[in-house]
Amino acid sequence: MTTILWLKAFHVCFMVAWFAGIFYLPRLFVNHAETDNKDIIEQLKGMERRLLLFVTPFAILTFAFGFAIIYQYGYQWFVAMKWLHIKITLVLVLLAYHGYCFKLLKDFKEDKNTRSGKFYRIFNEVPVIILFVVVFLVYLKPTFS
């Protein structure tokens, strides 16, 4: 049981660090999309790149520790926990979101962004919604027939 608790603690720590980054990155994109100041644009390009590269290992470690937790509980537990299947699906959506941030970063780097600040404000809500659903799933562990 001690091993699972350590795995859960690391999983949550890396998840919090990952989410901090993917909450902040779209806010940088909002500022970038809404400015015409060349100096600010160059500063934002650097901030966006460094932030995404900084939080990417946290995403990988979050996934790795989550997988280790599932492995520790075992296959039978995994099959029985339907809420976990929904959580994993949402985590995969979040990993795709994270990957899409690399595409957006490239668009900004090449000055090819065509999206508005409003788009990025809405885009910023995706991980928030996923976080809420995942937390409810993990703590409430609903049963599905």
PDB file of C-alpha atoms in Angstrom:
ATOM      1  CA  MET A   1       0.000   0.000   0.000  1.00  0.00           C
ATOM      2  CA  THR A   2       2.878   2.378   0.717  1.00  0.00           C
ATOM      3  CA  THR A   3       4.074   2.115  -2.893  1.00  0.00           C
ATOM      4  CA  ILE A   4       0.671   3.132  -4.232  1.00  0.00           C
ATOM      5  CA  LEU A   5       0.550   6.140  -1.903  1.00  0.00           C
ATOM      6  CA  TRP A   6       3.975   7.308  -3.118  1.00  0.00           C
ATOM      7  CA  LEU A   7       2.905   6.821  -6.726  1.00  0.00           C
ATOM      8  CA  LYS A   8      -0.295   8.786  -6.122  1.00  0.00           C
ATOM      9  CA  ALA A   9       1.612  11.600  -4.414  1.00  0.00           C
ATOM     10  CA  PHE A  10       4.040  11.933  -7.327  1.00  0.00           C
ATOM     11  CA  HIS A  11       1.188  11.625  -9.831  1.00  0.00           C
ATOM     12  CA  VAL A  12      -0.670  14.526  -8.202  1.00  0.00           C
ATOM     13  CA  CYS A  13       2.468  16.690  -7.816  1.00  0.00           C
ATOM     14  CA  PHE A  14       3.372  16.355 -11.485  1.00  0.00           C
ATOM     15  CA  MET A  15      -0.261  16.824 -12.521  1.00  0.00           C
ATOM     16  CA  VAL A  16      -0.455  20.112 -10.596  1.00  0.00           C
ATOM     17  CA  ALA A  17       2.779  21.333 -12.202  1.00  0.00           C
ATOM     18  CA  TRP A  18       1.541  20.312 -15.658  1.00  0.00           C
ATOM     19  CA  PHE A  19      -1.790  22.049 -15.204  1.00  0.00           C
ATOM     20  CA  ALA A  20      -0.134  25.224 -13.969  1.00  0.00           C
ATOM     21  CA  GLY A  21       1.664  25.409 -17.287  1.00  0.00           C
ATOM     22  CA  ILE A  22      -1.255  24.559 -19.524  1.00  0.00           C
ATOM     23  CA  PHE A  23      -3.429  27.058 -17.684  1.00  0.00           C
ATOM     24  CA  TYR A  24      -0.861  29.818 -18.190  1.00  0.00           C
ATOM     25  CA  LEU A  25       0.272  29.105 -21.760  1.00  0.00           C
ATOM     26  CA  PRO A  26      -3.030  30.048 -23.453  1.00  0.00           C
ATOM     27  CA  ARG A  27      -3.024  33.287 -21.433  1.00  0.00           C
ATOM     28  CA  LEU A  28       0.319  34.078 -23.054  1.00  0.00           C
ATOM     29  CA  PHE A  29      -1.277  33.229 -26.404  1.00  0.00           C
ATOM     30  CA  VAL A  30      -4.086  35.725 -25.640  1.00  0.00           C
ATOM     31  CA  ASN A  31      -1.545  38.479 -25.005  1.00  0.00           C
ATOM     32  CA  HIS A  32       0.428  37.497 -28.092  1.00  0.00           C
ATOM     33  CA  ALA A  33      -2.662  37.496 -30.328  1.00  0.00           C
ATOM     34  CA  GLU A  34      -3.748  40.906 -29.057  1.00  0.00           C
ATOM     35  CA  THR A  35      -0.520  42.886 -29.369  1.00  0.00           C
ATOM     36  CA  ASP A  36       1.218  44.547 -32.288  1.00  0.00           C
ATOM     37  CA  ASN A  37       4.277  45.626 -30.307  1.00  0.00           C
ATOM     38  CA  LYS A  38       7.296  43.845 -31.817  1.00  0.00           C
ATOM     39  CA  ASP A  39       9.302  43.851 -28.571  1.00  0.00           C
ATOM     40  CA  ILE A  40       6.424  42.309 -26.620  1.00  0.00           C
ATOM     41  CA  ILE A  41       5.849  39.769 -29.386  1.00  0.00           C
ATOM     42  CA  GLU A  42       9.476  38.628 -29.226  1.00  0.00           C
ATOM     43  CA  GLN A  43       9.345  38.416 -25.435  1.00  0.00           C
ATOM     44  CA  LEU A  44       6.132  36.371 -25.569  1.00  0.00           C
ATOM     45  CA  LYS A  45       7.618  34.001 -28.141  1.00  0.00           C
ATOM     46  CA  GLY A  46      10.421  33.187 -25.726  1.00  0.00           C
ATOM     47  CA  MET A  47       8.113  32.840 -22.744  1.00  0.00           C
ATOM     48  CA  GLU A  48       5.719  30.550 -24.620  1.00  0.00           C
ATOM     49  CA  ARG A  49       8.507  28.286 -25.854  1.00  0.00           C
ATOM     50  CA  ARG A  50      10.233  28.002 -22.490  1.00  0.00           C
ATOM     51  CA  LEU A  51       6.975  27.349 -20.649  1.00  0.00           C
ATOM     52  CA  LEU A  52       5.805  24.600 -23.014  1.00  0.00           C
ATOM     53  CA  LEU A  53       9.203  22.895 -22.947  1.00  0.00           C
ATOM     54  CA  PHE A  54       9.289  23.218 -19.148  1.00  0.00           C
ATOM     55  CA  VAL A  55       5.890  21.591 -18.525  1.00  0.00           C
ATOM     56  CA  THR A  56       6.136  18.822 -21.123  1.00  0.00           C
ATOM     57  CA  PRO A  57       8.168  16.540 -18.809  1.00  0.00           C
ATOM     58  CA  PHE A  58       5.483  17.062 -16.146  1.00  0.00           C
ATOM     59  CA  ALA A  59       2.865  15.772 -18.608  1.00  0.00           C
ATOM     60  CA  ILE A  60       4.994  12.715 -19.334  1.00  0.00           C
ATOM     61  CA  LEU A  61       5.620  12.048 -15.640  1.00  0.00           C
ATOM     62  CA  THR A  62       1.943  12.512 -14.785  1.00  0.00           C
ATOM     63  CA  PHE A  63       1.064   9.881 -17.369  1.00  0.00           C
ATOM     64  CA  ALA A  64       3.879   7.556 -16.247  1.00  0.00           C
ATOM     65  CA  PHE A  65       2.916   7.672 -12.574  1.00  0.00           C
ATOM     66  CA  GLY A  66      -0.750   7.186 -13.484  1.00  0.00           C
ATOM     67  CA  PHE A  67       0.172   4.111 -15.485  1.00  0.00           C
ATOM     68  CA  ALA A  68       2.282   2.836 -12.560  1.00  0.00           C
ATOM     69  CA  ILE A  69      -0.702   3.242 -10.222  1.00  0.00           C
ATOM     70  CA  ILE A  70      -2.900   1.221 -12.557  1.00  0.00           C
ATOM     71  CA  TYR A  71      -0.204  -1.437 -12.821  1.00  0.00           C
ATOM     72  CA  GLN A  72       0.051  -1.652  -9.007  1.00  0.00           C
ATOM     73  CA  TYR A  73      -3.702  -2.110  -8.607  1.00  0.00           C
ATOM     74  CA  GLY A  74      -3.767  -4.767 -11.320  1.00  0.00           C
ATOM     75  CA  TYR A  75      -5.694  -5.717 -14.404  1.00  0.00           C
ATOM     76  CA  GLN A  76      -8.897  -6.865 -12.630  1.00  0.00           C
ATOM     77  CA  TRP A  77      -9.164  -3.545 -10.808  1.00  0.00           C
ATOM     78  CA  PHE A  78      -8.551  -1.652 -14.046  1.00  0.00           C
ATOM     79  CA  VAL A  79     -11.294  -3.541 -15.880  1.00  0.00           C
ATOM     80  CA  ALA A  80     -13.794  -2.982 -13.050  1.00  0.00           C
ATOM     81  CA  MET A  81     -13.171   0.780 -12.657  1.00  0.00           C
ATOM     82  CA  LYS A  82     -15.280   2.247 -15.468  1.00  0.00           C
ATOM     83  CA  TRP A  83     -14.759   5.782 -14.143  1.00  0.00           C
ATOM     84  CA  LEU A  84     -11.041   5.286 -14.780  1.00  0.00           C
ATOM     85  CA  HIS A  85     -11.681   4.560 -18.448  1.00  0.00           C
ATOM     86  CA  ILE A  86     -13.418   7.931 -18.746  1.00  0.00           C
ATOM     87  CA  LYS A  87     -10.534   9.591 -16.897  1.00  0.00           C
ATOM     88  CA  ILE A  88      -7.985   8.011 -19.228  1.00  0.00           C
ATOM     89  CA  THR A  89      -9.970   9.196 -22.246  1.00  0.00           C
ATOM     90  CA  LEU A  90      -9.954  12.730 -20.861  1.00  0.00           C
ATOM     91  CA  VAL A  91      -6.217  12.513 -20.161  1.00  0.00           C
ATOM     92  CA  LEU A  92      -5.676  11.466 -23.785  1.00  0.00           C
ATOM     93  CA  VAL A  93      -7.712  14.513 -24.880  1.00  0.00           C
ATOM     94  CA  LEU A  94      -5.518  16.637 -22.623  1.00  0.00           C
ATOM     95  CA  LEU A  95      -2.355  15.137 -24.125  1.00  0.00           C
ATOM     96  CA  ALA A  96      -3.728  16.000 -27.591  1.00  0.00           C
ATOM     97  CA  TYR A  97      -4.436  19.534 -26.325  1.00  0.00           C
ATOM     98  CA  HIS A  98      -0.853  19.723 -25.068  1.00  0.00           C
ATOM     99  CA  GLY A  99       0.415  18.523 -28.436  1.00  0.00           C
ATOM    100  CA  TYR A 100      -1.752  21.085 -30.237  1.00  0.00           C
ATOM    101  CA  CYS A 101      -0.078  23.771 -28.132  1.00  0.00           C
ATOM    102  CA  PHE A 102       3.167  22.898 -29.958  1.00  0.00           C
ATOM    103  CA  LYS A 103       1.416  23.612 -33.267  1.00  0.00           C
ATOM    104  CA  LEU A 104       0.131  26.937 -31.936  1.00  0.00           C
ATOM    105  CA  LEU A 105       3.593  27.756 -30.619  1.00  0.00           C
ATOM    106  CA  LYS A 106       5.023  27.137 -34.093  1.00  0.00           C
ATOM    107  CA  ASP A 107       2.367  29.379 -35.674  1.00  0.00           C
ATOM    108  CA  PHE A 108       3.260  32.206 -33.290  1.00  0.00           C
ATOM    109  CA  LYS A 109       6.996  31.649 -33.796  1.00  0.00           C
ATOM    110  CA  GLU A 110       6.541  31.984 -37.564  1.00  0.00           C
ATOM    111  CA  ASP A 111       4.125  34.936 -37.158  1.00  0.00           C
ATOM    112  CA  LYS A 112       1.372  32.871 -38.781  1.00  0.00           C
ATOM    113  CA  ASN A 113      -1.262  33.023 -36.041  1.00  0.00           C
ATOM    114  CA  THR A 114      -4.713  33.721 -37.480  1.00  0.00           C
ATOM    115  CA  ARG A 115      -6.736  33.271 -34.302  1.00  0.00           C
ATOM    116  CA  SER A 116      -8.063  35.984 -32.029  1.00  0.00           C
ATOM    117  CA  GLY A 117      -7.513  36.582 -28.337  1.00  0.00           C
ATOM    118  CA  LYS A 118     -11.114  35.455 -27.831  1.00  0.00           C
ATOM    119  CA  PHE A 119     -10.294  32.059 -29.361  1.00  0.00           C
ATOM    120  CA  TYR A 120      -7.429  31.613 -26.904  1.00  0.00           C
ATOM    121  CA  ARG A 121      -9.613  32.650 -23.976  1.00  0.00           C
ATOM    122  CA  ILE A 122     -12.062  29.897 -24.890  1.00  0.00           C
ATOM    123  CA  PHE A 123      -9.188  27.487 -25.660  1.00  0.00           C
ATOM    124  CA  ASN A 124      -7.915  28.160 -22.137  1.00  0.00           C
ATOM    125  CA  GLU A 125     -11.126  26.742 -20.656  1.00  0.00           C
ATOM    126  CA  VAL A 126     -10.635  23.239 -22.114  1.00  0.00           C
ATOM    127  CA  PRO A 127      -8.114  22.030 -19.489  1.00  0.00           C
ATOM    128  CA  VAL A 128     -10.169  23.663 -16.720  1.00  0.00           C
ATOM    129  CA  ILE A 129     -13.251  21.661 -17.671  1.00  0.00           C
ATOM    130  CA  ILE A 130     -11.221  18.467 -18.016  1.00  0.00           C
ATOM    131  CA  LEU A 131      -9.633  19.035 -14.609  1.00  0.00           C
ATOM    132  CA  PHE A 132     -13.028  19.432 -12.936  1.00  0.00           C
ATOM    133  CA  VAL A 133     -14.415  16.269 -14.515  1.00  0.00           C
ATOM    134  CA  VAL A 134     -11.284  14.241 -13.712  1.00  0.00           C
ATOM    135  CA  VAL A 135     -11.232  15.379 -10.074  1.00  0.00           C
ATOM    136  CA  PHE A 136     -14.907  14.484  -9.673  1.00  0.00           C
ATOM    137  CA  LEU A 137     -14.307  11.077 -11.259  1.00  0.00           C
ATOM    138  CA  VAL A 138     -11.304  10.334  -9.061  1.00  0.00           C
ATOM    139  CA  TYR A 139     -12.909  11.373  -5.792  1.00  0.00           C
ATOM    140  CA  LEU A 140     -16.493  10.252  -6.414  1.00  0.00           C
ATOM    141  CA  LYS A 141     -15.627   7.065  -8.331  1.00  0.00           C
ATOM    142  CA  PRO A 142     -19.089   6.751  -9.845  1.00  0.00           C
ATOM    143  CA  THR A 143     -20.337   3.331 -10.801  1.00  0.00           C
ATOM    144  CA  PHE A 144     -21.749   2.771 -14.244  1.00  0.00           C
ATOM    145  CA  SER A 145     -24.108  -0.070 -15.102  1.00  0.00           C
TER     146      SER A 145
END
